[in-house]
């Protein structure tokens, strides 16, 4: 297989393979290891504060002198209304009682104590730190931010889950689009908060390719040379991989979480809103089974913030029923080698297909 040069030249990388951001899994060490393989590493900043974002960017720059992307959430933040206050209190009580029934004593944050961050302060840090590539998800950047980022020569990569979203991104001047298939692990990148487009990834990729002119990166279900070739044949010029790196040496997942990956079956991988309020694909567990049947799921990011302490405590107890282990539909070996070694092997297979 011969790689397209469009994305490699734009991003100044050797191969058009991108390590997925995967907030909570990826680390500065993972990013650096991906760049060592000639790929694009992605530093997940999600909705962290400006200070936390700066710290991670600087740590990554100490580990690699190669280009890497920073990735942020560009979600809207729902207004705190009386109705939301009532729902929050109800959800907090229900989840605390559910955890207690399972032997987890935890006091979740009150609504008044939550710190919810927008993305504009992060953009200031990204510009000041000289980042060259910014990818984002959950929506589109506002017009003023796009202009400011382009004035600073930052390449912009948006995420779409539908043709309509792809057209919006292209029209606003975004440089590349990551077409995320429904097969992909983790959160859906869709602009919508309470539902997801029900379209398979390769079908979506083909349709987006027919409608837009800017370079496309495909994410979702890529786990070997044949799946990458399928995306390549349908018009993708870049290829984002995440699940194949979940158990890697540089992953932030703990050993008990990596063990869950090794046991996973096809029927275990589901879409859920239980942990964050937005749809995400991961390994089914007790918390998902219970919460997804209730009205105790708050809009993002409030559900995500509410369950944060529960996940931390459950992780410390090595309890897989109350942590989110995001993973895509393509079950694979989940190698524990270095990201560099995993990607080198993957690229070799792709080049010799």
GROMACS .gro file of C-alpha atoms in nm:
model
  353
    1UNK     CA    1   0.000   0.000   0.000
    2UNK     CA    2   0.121   0.349  -0.085
    3UNK     CA    3   0.039   0.621   0.167
    4UNK     CA    4  -0.123   0.949   0.060
    5UNK     CA    5   0.120   1.237   0.107
    6UNK     CA    6  -0.146   1.505   0.162
    7UNK     CA    7  -0.172   1.474   0.539
    8UNK     CA    8   0.189   1.376   0.602
    9UNK     CA    9   0.308   1.692   0.428
   10UNK     CA   10   0.056   1.917   0.603
   11UNK     CA   11   0.132   1.775   0.948
   12UNK     CA   12   0.503   1.710   0.884
   13UNK     CA   13   0.488   1.346   0.988
   14UNK     CA   14   0.620   1.032   0.822
   15UNK     CA   15   0.300   0.827   0.819
   16UNK     CA   16  -0.066   0.946   0.807
   17UNK     CA   17  -0.147   0.744   1.121
   18UNK     CA   18  -0.281   0.930   1.422
   19UNK     CA   19  -0.289   0.815   1.782
   20UNK     CA   20  -0.640   0.892   1.910
   21UNK     CA   21  -0.656   1.145   2.197
   22UNK     CA   22  -0.845   0.916   2.443
   23UNK     CA   23  -0.873   1.137   2.752
   24UNK     CA   24  -0.800   0.930   3.061
   25UNK     CA   25  -0.593   0.679   2.862
   26UNK     CA   26  -0.338   0.876   2.664
   27UNK     CA   27  -0.040   1.034   2.838
   28UNK     CA   28   0.246   1.262   2.734
   29UNK     CA   29   0.454   0.944   2.717
   30UNK     CA   30   0.203   0.786   2.475
   31UNK     CA   31   0.213   1.096   2.255
   32UNK     CA   32   0.592   1.092   2.246
   33UNK     CA   33   0.597   0.719   2.168
   34UNK     CA   34   0.359   0.773   1.875
   35UNK     CA   35   0.581   1.046   1.731
   36UNK     CA   36   0.881   0.813   1.764
   37UNK     CA   37   0.702   0.578   1.521
   38UNK     CA   38   0.667   0.861   1.270
   39UNK     CA   39   0.296   0.908   1.349
   40UNK     CA   40   0.098   1.198   1.492
   41UNK     CA   41   0.055   1.179   1.868
   42UNK     CA   42  -0.253   1.346   2.018
   43UNK     CA   43  -0.247   1.503   2.364
   44UNK     CA   44  -0.594   1.487   2.519
   45UNK     CA   45  -0.676   1.809   2.706
   46UNK     CA   46  -1.054   1.754   2.704
   47UNK     CA   47  -1.207   2.029   2.922
   48UNK     CA   48  -0.914   2.071   3.160
   49UNK     CA   49  -0.831   2.410   3.306
   50UNK     CA   50  -0.583   2.640   3.133
   51UNK     CA   51  -0.322   2.562   3.398
   52UNK     CA   52  -0.361   2.185   3.367
   53UNK     CA   53  -0.349   2.213   2.988
   54UNK     CA   54  -0.028   2.415   2.996
   55UNK     CA   55   0.135   2.166   3.231
   56UNK     CA   56   0.057   1.869   3.003
   57UNK     CA   57   0.168   2.053   2.689
   58UNK     CA   58   0.500   2.145   2.847
   59UNK     CA   59   0.555   1.792   2.976
   60UNK     CA   60   0.495   1.654   2.627
   61UNK     CA   61   0.733   1.904   2.468
   62UNK     CA   62   1.005   1.781   2.702
   63UNK     CA   63   0.954   1.426   2.571
   64UNK     CA   64   0.948   1.492   2.195
   65UNK     CA   65   1.060   1.754   1.946
   66UNK     CA   66   0.826   1.616   1.679
   67UNK     CA   67   0.484   1.762   1.584
   68UNK     CA   68   0.189   1.650   1.796
   69UNK     CA   69  -0.175   1.753   1.818
   70UNK     CA   70  -0.358   1.885   2.120
   71UNK     CA   71  -0.724   1.784   2.147
   72UNK     CA   72  -1.001   1.973   2.326
   73UNK     CA   73  -1.376   1.951   2.386
   74UNK     CA   74  -1.576   2.238   2.233
   75UNK     CA   75  -1.910   2.154   2.393
   76UNK     CA   76  -2.172   2.406   2.500
   77UNK     CA   77  -2.240   2.434   2.873
   78UNK     CA   78  -2.611   2.411   2.967
   79UNK     CA   79  -2.747   2.686   3.189
   80UNK     CA   80  -2.800   2.597   3.553
   81UNK     CA   81  -3.176   2.621   3.600
   82UNK     CA   82  -3.401   2.531   3.892
   83UNK     CA   83  -3.495   2.215   3.704
   84UNK     CA   84  -3.128   2.117   3.665
   85UNK     CA   85  -3.067   2.177   4.035
   86UNK     CA   86  -3.351   1.940   4.128
   87UNK     CA   87  -3.235   1.677   3.879
   88UNK     CA   88  -2.875   1.704   3.999
   89UNK     CA   89  -2.973   1.646   4.362
   90UNK     CA   90  -3.184   1.346   4.260
   91UNK     CA   91  -2.905   1.193   4.051
   92UNK     CA   92  -2.644   1.256   4.321
   93UNK     CA   93  -2.853   1.078   4.585
   94UNK     CA   94  -2.935   0.786   4.357
   95UNK     CA   95  -2.574   0.724   4.252
   96UNK     CA   96  -2.439   0.753   4.607
   97UNK     CA   97  -2.696   0.498   4.727
   98UNK     CA   98  -2.621   0.265   4.435
   99UNK     CA   99  -2.249   0.282   4.511
  100UNK     CA  100  -2.312   0.216   4.882
  101UNK     CA  101  -2.513  -0.098   4.796
  102UNK     CA  102  -2.201  -0.224   4.619
  103UNK     CA  103  -1.967  -0.143   4.907
  104UNK     CA  104  -1.841   0.190   4.775
  105UNK     CA  105  -1.867   0.478   5.022
  106UNK     CA  106  -1.844   0.802   4.825
  107UNK     CA  107  -1.970   1.157   4.859
  108UNK     CA  108  -2.016   1.317   4.519
  109UNK     CA  109  -1.964   1.685   4.449
  110UNK     CA  110  -2.254   1.924   4.495
  111UNK     CA  111  -2.358   2.133   4.197
  112UNK     CA  112  -2.226   2.448   4.364
  113UNK     CA  113  -1.878   2.297   4.397
  114UNK     CA  114  -1.839   2.192   4.034
  115UNK     CA  115  -1.579   2.366   3.819
  116UNK     CA  116  -1.696   2.359   3.459
  117UNK     CA  117  -1.447   2.489   3.202
  118UNK     CA  118  -1.511   2.630   2.857
  119UNK     CA  119  -1.247   2.602   2.585
  120UNK     CA  120  -1.148   2.965   2.527
  121UNK     CA  121  -0.890   2.978   2.806
  122UNK     CA  122  -0.736   2.660   2.666
  123UNK     CA  123  -0.702   2.824   2.324
  124UNK     CA  124  -0.501   3.107   2.479
  125UNK     CA  125  -0.260   2.853   2.629
  126UNK     CA  126  -0.240   2.654   2.304
  127UNK     CA  127  -0.138   2.968   2.115
  128UNK     CA  128   0.108   3.082   2.383
  129UNK     CA  129   0.272   2.738   2.395
  130UNK     CA  130   0.327   2.737   2.019
  131UNK     CA  131   0.116   2.430   1.944
  132UNK     CA  132   0.090   2.369   1.571
  133UNK     CA  133  -0.202   2.127   1.545
  134UNK     CA  134  -0.537   2.144   1.724
  135UNK     CA  135  -0.804   1.875   1.695
  136UNK     CA  136  -1.141   1.911   1.863
  137UNK     CA  137  -1.467   1.729   1.919
  138UNK     CA  138  -1.829   1.772   2.042
  139UNK     CA  139  -1.897   2.066   1.809
  140UNK     CA  140  -1.729   2.344   1.615
  141UNK     CA  141  -1.512   2.634   1.725
  142UNK     CA  142  -1.667   2.978   1.713
  143UNK     CA  143  -1.577   3.203   1.419
  144UNK     CA  144  -1.358   3.441   1.621
  145UNK     CA  145  -1.155   3.153   1.765
  146UNK     CA  146  -1.102   2.999   1.421
  147UNK     CA  147  -0.972   3.330   1.289
  148UNK     CA  148  -0.739   3.377   1.586
  149UNK     CA  149  -0.599   3.023   1.556
  150UNK     CA  150  -0.542   3.061   1.181
  151UNK     CA  151  -0.360   3.391   1.241
  152UNK     CA  152  -0.122   3.185   1.452
  153UNK     CA  153  -0.080   2.921   1.177
  154UNK     CA  154  -0.243   2.642   1.376
  155UNK     CA  155  -0.382   2.353   1.170
  156UNK     CA  156  -0.740   2.271   1.272
  157UNK     CA  157  -0.892   1.921   1.271
  158UNK     CA  158  -1.264   1.895   1.348
  159UNK     CA  159  -1.469   1.582   1.417
  160UNK     CA  160  -1.792   1.481   1.246
  161UNK     CA  161  -2.045   1.203   1.294
  162UNK     CA  162  -2.264   1.305   0.998
  163UNK     CA  163  -2.242   1.461   0.652
  164UNK     CA  164  -2.417   1.772   0.785
  165UNK     CA  165  -2.150   1.821   1.051
  166UNK     CA  166  -1.874   1.771   0.792
  167UNK     CA  167  -2.023   2.043   0.573
  168UNK     CA  168  -2.043   2.283   0.868
  169UNK     CA  169  -1.677   2.222   0.951
  170UNK     CA  170  -1.563   2.269   0.592
  171UNK     CA  171  -1.766   2.587   0.546
  172UNK     CA  172  -1.616   2.740   0.861
  173UNK     CA  173  -1.261   2.694   0.731
  174UNK     CA  174  -1.145   2.388   0.925
  175UNK     CA  175  -0.839   2.231   0.756
  176UNK     CA  176  -0.918   1.860   0.800
  177UNK     CA  177  -1.204   1.649   0.925
  178UNK     CA  178  -1.187   1.335   1.138
  179UNK     CA  179  -1.482   1.121   1.028
  180UNK     CA  180  -1.570   0.917   1.336
  181UNK     CA  181  -1.754   0.594   1.272
  182UNK     CA  182  -2.010   0.458   1.514
  183UNK     CA  183  -1.767   0.165   1.567
  184UNK     CA  184  -1.512   0.385   1.745
  185UNK     CA  185  -1.445   0.358   2.117
  186UNK     CA  186  -1.504   0.643   2.358
  187UNK     CA  187  -1.725   0.946   2.318
  188UNK     CA  188  -1.914   1.027   2.001
  189UNK     CA  189  -1.781   1.347   1.846
  190UNK     CA  190  -2.124   1.456   1.726
  191UNK     CA  191  -2.241   1.813   1.779
  192UNK     CA  192  -2.561   1.674   1.933
  193UNK     CA  193  -2.566   1.595   2.305
  194UNK     CA  194  -2.857   1.359   2.359
  195UNK     CA  195  -2.855   1.138   2.048
  196UNK     CA  196  -2.616   1.010   1.783
  197UNK     CA  197  -2.640   0.962   1.406
  198UNK     CA  198  -2.709   0.593   1.345
  199UNK     CA  199  -2.475   0.546   1.048
  200UNK     CA  200  -2.188   0.301   1.007
  201UNK     CA  201  -1.842   0.447   0.973
  202UNK     CA  202  -1.748   0.331   0.622
  203UNK     CA  203  -2.085   0.439   0.485
  204UNK     CA  204  -2.041   0.779   0.651
  205UNK     CA  205  -1.684   0.813   0.522
  206UNK     CA  206  -1.789   0.741   0.165
  207UNK     CA  207  -2.069   0.998   0.180
  208UNK     CA  208  -1.854   1.266   0.341
  209UNK     CA  209  -1.583   1.206   0.078
  210UNK     CA  210  -1.842   1.274  -0.194
  211UNK     CA  211  -1.950   1.603  -0.032
  212UNK     CA  212  -1.638   1.782   0.095
  213UNK     CA  213  -1.304   1.877  -0.058
  214UNK     CA  214  -1.074   1.898   0.243
  215UNK     CA  215  -0.859   1.603   0.364
  216UNK     CA  216  -1.034   1.333   0.568
  217UNK     CA  217  -0.906   1.129   0.860
  218UNK     CA  218  -1.103   0.815   0.944
  219UNK     CA  219  -1.155   0.679   1.296
  220UNK     CA  220  -1.353   0.373   1.397
  221UNK     CA  221  -1.281   0.001   1.380
  222UNK     CA  222  -0.928   0.022   1.238
  223UNK     CA  223  -0.726  -0.256   1.397
  224UNK     CA  224  -0.524  -0.416   1.116
  225UNK     CA  225  -0.397  -0.353   0.764
  226UNK     CA  226  -0.720  -0.465   0.596
  227UNK     CA  227  -0.941  -0.228   0.794
  228UNK     CA  228  -0.706   0.062   0.721
  229UNK     CA  229  -0.704  -0.028   0.351
  230UNK     CA  230  -1.085  -0.025   0.346
  231UNK     CA  231  -1.087   0.330   0.483
  232UNK     CA  232  -0.814   0.428   0.237
  233UNK     CA  233  -1.013   0.289  -0.057
  234UNK     CA  234  -1.314   0.497   0.047
  235UNK     CA  235  -1.122   0.824   0.047
  236UNK     CA  236  -0.953   0.861   0.386
  237UNK     CA  237  -0.605   1.014   0.368
  238UNK     CA  238  -0.535   0.980   0.739
  239UNK     CA  239  -0.616   0.702   0.985
  240UNK     CA  240  -0.681   0.742   1.357
  241UNK     CA  241  -0.628   0.444   1.586
  242UNK     CA  242  -0.721   0.420   1.951
  243UNK     CA  243  -0.833   0.081   2.078
  244UNK     CA  244  -0.516  -0.094   1.960
  245UNK     CA  245  -0.321   0.129   2.203
  246UNK     CA  246  -0.542   0.092   2.511
  247UNK     CA  247  -0.324  -0.166   2.688
  248UNK     CA  248   0.008  -0.026   2.567
  249UNK     CA  249   0.295   0.034   2.807
  250UNK     CA  250   0.232   0.412   2.801
  251UNK     CA  251  -0.144   0.382   2.860
  252UNK     CA  252  -0.288   0.533   3.179
  253UNK     CA  253  -0.516   0.231   3.228
  254UNK     CA  254  -0.444   0.029   3.540
  255UNK     CA  255  -0.360  -0.345   3.524
  256UNK     CA  256  -0.712  -0.450   3.632
  257UNK     CA  257  -0.859  -0.240   3.349
  258UNK     CA  258  -0.622  -0.397   3.097
  259UNK     CA  259  -0.733  -0.739   3.225
  260UNK     CA  260  -1.094  -0.644   3.146
  261UNK     CA  261  -0.988  -0.570   2.787
  262UNK     CA  262  -0.843  -0.920   2.752
  263UNK     CA  263  -1.176  -1.073   2.861
  264UNK     CA  264  -1.409  -0.857   2.652
  265UNK     CA  265  -1.665  -1.017   2.418
  266UNK     CA  266  -1.858  -0.869   2.128
  267UNK     CA  267  -2.178  -0.841   2.332
  268UNK     CA  268  -1.995  -0.654   2.612
  269UNK     CA  269  -1.926  -0.342   2.404
  270UNK     CA  270  -2.212  -0.092   2.416
  271UNK     CA  271  -2.301   0.275   2.382
  272UNK     CA  272  -2.394   0.447   2.707
  273UNK     CA  273  -2.467   0.791   2.849
  274UNK     CA  274  -2.438   0.674   3.210
  275UNK     CA  275  -2.099   0.815   3.305
  276UNK     CA  276  -2.087   1.147   3.121
  277UNK     CA  277  -2.426   1.239   2.981
  278UNK     CA  278  -2.296   1.200   2.624
  279UNK     CA  279  -2.293   0.876   2.430
  280UNK     CA  280  -1.968   0.680   2.455
  281UNK     CA  281  -1.873   0.324   2.358
  282UNK     CA  282  -1.717   0.100   2.621
  283UNK     CA  283  -1.728  -0.222   2.819
  284UNK     CA  284  -2.068  -0.284   2.974
  285UNK     CA  285  -2.082  -0.298   3.354
  286UNK     CA  286  -2.323  -0.275   3.646
  287UNK     CA  287  -2.324   0.106   3.660
  288UNK     CA  288  -2.422   0.131   3.291
  289UNK     CA  289  -2.690  -0.136   3.323
  290UNK     CA  290  -2.856   0.049   3.611
  291UNK     CA  291  -2.814   0.413   3.510
  292UNK     CA  292  -2.915   0.374   3.147
  293UNK     CA  293  -3.257   0.256   3.264
  294UNK     CA  294  -3.316   0.558   3.487
  295UNK     CA  295  -3.383   0.930   3.454
  296UNK     CA  296  -3.075   1.003   3.664
  297UNK     CA  297  -2.850   1.103   3.374
  298UNK     CA  298  -2.769   1.473   3.364
  299UNK     CA  299  -2.668   1.666   3.052
  300UNK     CA  300  -2.297   1.680   2.972
  301UNK     CA  301  -2.075   1.802   3.136
  302UNK     CA  302  -2.269   1.784   3.465
  303UNK     CA  303  -2.308   1.404   3.463
  304UNK     CA  304  -1.939   1.371   3.382
  305UNK     CA  305  -1.841   1.592   3.675
  306UNK     CA  306  -2.091   1.423   3.909
  307UNK     CA  307  -1.951   1.075   3.847
  308UNK     CA  308  -1.586   1.180   3.854
  309UNK     CA  309  -1.526   1.103   4.223
  310UNK     CA  310  -1.710   0.769   4.197
  311UNK     CA  311  -1.480   0.661   3.915
  312UNK     CA  312  -1.170   0.766   4.110
  313UNK     CA  313  -1.277   0.570   4.419
  314UNK     CA  314  -1.379   0.265   4.214
  315UNK     CA  315  -1.045   0.273   4.033
  316UNK     CA  316  -0.860   0.282   4.364
  317UNK     CA  317  -1.063  -0.024   4.470
  318UNK     CA  318  -0.999  -0.198   4.135
  319UNK     CA  319  -1.375  -0.228   4.085
  320UNK     CA  320  -1.454  -0.253   3.710
  321UNK     CA  321  -1.829  -0.212   3.765
  322UNK     CA  322  -1.798   0.159   3.845
  323UNK     CA  323  -1.528   0.278   3.606
  324UNK     CA  324  -1.559   0.354   3.237
  325UNK     CA  325  -1.334   0.150   3.009
  326UNK     CA  326  -1.393   0.293   2.663
  327UNK     CA  327  -1.321   0.062   2.370
  328UNK     CA  328  -1.425   0.026   2.005
  329UNK     CA  329  -1.616  -0.258   1.839
  330UNK     CA  330  -1.312  -0.424   1.679
  331UNK     CA  331  -1.192  -0.671   1.943
  332UNK     CA  332  -0.819  -0.736   1.912
  333UNK     CA  333  -0.514  -0.852   2.107
  334UNK     CA  334  -0.469  -0.526   2.307
  335UNK     CA  335  -0.092  -0.550   2.311
  336UNK     CA  336   0.098  -0.429   2.618
  337UNK     CA  337   0.408  -0.339   2.416
  338UNK     CA  338   0.520   0.020   2.373
  339UNK     CA  339   0.304   0.239   2.149
  340UNK     CA  340   0.611   0.281   1.929
  341UNK     CA  341   0.641  -0.095   1.877
  342UNK     CA  342   0.267  -0.143   1.821
  343UNK     CA  343   0.254   0.131   1.558
  344UNK     CA  344   0.577   0.018   1.387
  345UNK     CA  345   0.432  -0.333   1.349
  346UNK     CA  346   0.100  -0.194   1.226
  347UNK     CA  347   0.266   0.029   0.966
  348UNK     CA  348   0.485  -0.257   0.844
  349UNK     CA  349   0.174  -0.471   0.790
  350UNK     CA  350  -0.002  -0.187   0.605
  351UNK     CA  351   0.294  -0.127   0.376
  352UNK     CA  352   0.317  -0.496   0.288
  353UNK     CA  353  -0.051  -0.569   0.237
   0.00000   0.00000   0.00000
